[in-house]
XYZ file of N, CA and C in Angstrom:
249
model
N 60.613 -43.058 9.368
C 59.636 -42.044 9.310
C 58.967 -41.903 10.798
N 58.080 -40.915 10.597
C 57.466 -40.781 12.168
C 56.099 -39.995 11.947
N 55.217 -40.484 12.879
C 53.970 -39.752 13.015
C 53.792 -38.669 13.831
N 53.087 -37.558 13.731
C 52.800 -36.575 14.572
C 51.523 -36.497 15.050
N 51.168 -36.291 16.343
C 49.922 -36.373 16.897
C 49.710 -34.929 17.510
N 48.502 -34.450 17.217
C 48.088 -33.141 17.832
C 46.930 -33.329 18.585
N 46.743 -32.352 19.536
C 45.456 -32.427 20.383
C 45.259 -30.716 20.855
N 43.896 -30.563 21.191
C 43.629 -29.230 21.707
C 43.763 -29.442 23.414
N 43.862 -30.677 23.779
C 43.887 -30.823 25.250
C 45.152 -31.708 25.523
N 45.721 -31.577 26.569
C 46.764 -32.328 27.039
C 46.350 -33.777 27.299
N 47.133 -34.706 26.699
C 46.935 -36.177 26.660
C 45.811 -36.643 25.779
N 45.402 -35.612 24.974
C 44.320 -35.936 23.943
C 44.596 -36.781 22.735
N 45.801 -36.887 22.581
C 46.355 -37.660 21.347
C 45.876 -39.046 21.427
N 45.463 -39.632 20.209
C 44.961 -40.870 19.993
C 46.032 -41.790 19.128
N 46.776 -42.907 19.819
C 47.584 -43.546 18.976
C 46.723 -44.141 17.829
N 47.281 -44.307 16.578
C 46.702 -44.775 15.352
C 46.067 -43.525 14.556
N 45.883 -42.318 15.070
C 45.164 -41.476 14.385
C 46.213 -40.257 14.200
N 47.278 -40.259 13.487
C 48.028 -39.105 13.396
C 47.540 -37.857 12.851
N 47.966 -36.733 13.095
C 47.731 -35.584 12.559
C 48.520 -35.308 11.186
N 49.798 -35.925 11.254
C 50.590 -35.997 9.987
C 51.729 -37.067 10.207
N 52.010 -37.519 8.945
C 53.002 -38.597 8.757
C 54.120 -37.959 7.890
N 55.590 -38.075 8.433
C 56.691 -37.885 7.834
C 57.387 -39.190 7.383
N 57.441 -39.429 6.162
C 57.804 -40.752 5.709
C 59.514 -40.644 5.300
N 59.895 -39.591 5.148
C 61.266 -39.474 4.887
C 62.261 -39.732 6.038
N 63.240 -40.788 5.878
C 64.021 -40.844 6.870
C 65.123 -39.724 7.187
N 65.202 -38.776 6.293
C 66.195 -37.731 6.542
C 65.538 -36.412 7.111
N 64.204 -36.479 7.071
C 63.612 -35.209 7.672
C 63.357 -35.350 9.080
N 64.027 -34.360 9.807
C 63.963 -34.390 11.215
C 63.133 -33.171 11.777
N 62.298 -32.482 11.063
C 61.462 -31.594 11.429
C 60.031 -31.352 10.663
N 59.163 -30.901 11.303
C 57.692 -30.781 10.767
C 57.143 -29.388 11.297
N 56.714 -28.622 10.290
C 56.035 -27.446 10.524
C 54.591 -27.368 10.439
N 53.900 -27.159 11.496
C 52.373 -27.260 11.610
C 52.011 -25.815 10.917
N 51.388 -25.864 9.799
C 50.977 -24.683 9.059
C 49.666 -24.269 9.541
N 48.860 -24.834 10.400
C 47.526 -24.555 10.692
C 47.317 -24.669 12.310
N 48.253 -23.935 13.158
C 48.121 -24.261 14.591
C 46.701 -23.410 14.995
N 46.293 -23.753 16.111
C 45.046 -23.218 16.822
C 45.474 -21.843 17.429
N 45.197 -20.751 16.862
C 45.538 -19.544 17.454
C 45.120 -19.119 18.755
N 45.950 -18.553 19.582
C 45.348 -18.253 21.014
C 45.167 -19.382 22.051
N 45.364 -20.523 21.540
C 45.346 -21.682 22.446
C 46.604 -22.593 22.430
N 46.657 -23.259 23.404
C 47.716 -24.452 23.399
C 47.408 -25.368 22.373
N 48.604 -25.901 21.863
C 48.538 -27.178 20.920
C 49.472 -27.998 21.471
N 48.978 -29.220 21.641
C 49.832 -30.383 22.151
C 50.249 -31.258 21.152
N 51.333 -31.647 21.269
C 51.990 -32.729 20.319
C 52.760 -33.809 20.826
N 52.634 -35.088 20.165
C 53.352 -36.116 20.490
C 53.930 -36.813 19.283
N 54.829 -37.457 19.293
C 55.483 -38.001 18.082
C 55.730 -39.581 18.337
N 55.506 -40.415 17.252
C 55.961 -41.743 17.367
C 56.957 -42.220 16.115
N 57.858 -43.198 16.413
C 58.647 -43.514 15.237
C 58.072 -44.590 14.497
N 58.246 -44.804 13.237
C 57.634 -45.792 12.351
C 58.728 -46.779 12.026
N 58.286 -48.041 11.939
C 59.150 -49.151 11.569
C 59.849 -48.895 10.223
N 61.084 -48.833 10.136
C 61.835 -48.384 8.769
C 61.421 -49.507 7.793
N 61.175 -50.841 7.978
C 61.019 -51.872 7.250
C 59.489 -51.996 6.670
N 58.575 -51.922 7.613
C 57.185 -52.106 7.258
C 56.306 -50.826 7.370
N 56.801 -49.791 7.944
C 55.939 -48.614 8.197
C 54.498 -48.835 8.717
N 54.224 -49.819 9.257
C 52.829 -50.180 9.938
C 53.055 -50.239 11.581
N 54.070 -50.495 11.881
C 54.463 -50.733 13.530
C 54.991 -49.297 13.984
N 54.410 -48.843 15.044
C 54.962 -47.514 15.562
C 55.328 -47.769 16.851
N 56.272 -46.887 17.386
C 56.810 -46.870 18.836
C 55.623 -46.275 19.797
N 55.943 -46.234 20.966
C 55.122 -45.627 22.074
C 55.233 -44.063 21.721
N 54.257 -43.244 22.383
C 54.472 -41.807 22.261
C 55.665 -41.382 23.006
N 56.171 -40.170 22.277
C 57.091 -39.359 22.985
C 56.675 -38.658 24.026
N 57.524 -37.926 24.776
C 57.015 -36.914 25.779
C 56.117 -35.938 24.989
N 55.098 -35.254 25.661
C 54.255 -34.219 25.000
C 54.934 -32.808 25.049
N 54.767 -32.180 23.867
C 55.186 -30.823 23.984
C 54.053 -29.869 23.711
N 54.108 -28.724 24.302
C 53.028 -27.857 24.415
C 53.591 -26.505 23.680
N 52.815 -25.947 22.622
C 53.120 -24.694 21.964
C 51.920 -23.935 21.870
N 52.085 -22.555 22.265
C 50.857 -21.688 22.149
C 51.151 -20.501 21.071
N 50.352 -20.446 20.212
C 50.444 -19.540 19.167
C 49.715 -18.259 19.584
N 50.251 -17.023 19.509
C 49.509 -15.841 19.745
C 48.337 -15.716 19.098
N 47.425 -15.182 19.721
C 45.995 -14.878 18.941
C 46.028 -13.877 18.069
N 46.938 -12.869 18.234
C 47.044 -11.632 17.403
C 48.692 -11.303 17.211
N 48.917 -10.407 16.407
C 50.278 -10.065 16.141
C 50.936 -10.945 14.996
N 52.232 -10.753 14.754
C 52.940 -11.456 13.613
C 52.618 -12.995 13.596
N 52.446 -13.505 12.349
C 52.307 -14.961 12.421
C 53.412 -15.711 13.140
N 53.157 -16.790 13.695
C 54.084 -17.428 14.557
C 53.836 -18.935 14.213
N 54.661 -19.639 13.366
C 54.136 -21.089 13.180
C 55.079 -22.127 13.832
N 54.534 -22.951 14.753
C 55.206 -23.878 15.397
C 56.080 -24.890 14.535
N 57.247 -25.129 14.803
C 57.974 -26.020 14.226
C 58.559 -27.066 15.216
N 58.267 -28.292 14.917
C 58.613 -29.597 15.839
C 59.850 -30.028 14.991
N 60.873 -30.144 15.863
C 62.196 -30.751 15.424
C 62.796 -31.594 16.462
N 63.697 -32.571 16.058
C 64.118 -33.420 16.958
C 65.502 -34.037 16.385
N 66.096 -34.965 16.943
C 67.355 -35.565 16.699
C 67.305 -36.908 16.219
N 67.992 -37.382 15.302
C 68.159 -38.661 14.731
C 68.799 -39.536 15.848
N 68.181 -40.693 16.188
C 68.759 -41.528 17.142
C 69.487 -42.721 16.644
């Protein structure tokens, strides 16, 4: 599984306080259903130990998604590749 971290500021994610946890080993994406409109949303991901689920890796590189303040809904989707 993996943990998803979200922050309103670049580098503001705190290890150990995930925004969401995806526990399925076959799920390789996550949809943020409540992004902050009109502002940048910063995300990092960590991998969880497959056996114990309590140990996690270091942070991934940060990605930035900006959701428009108006217009059609635009929901950020985080996705990745199984390693």
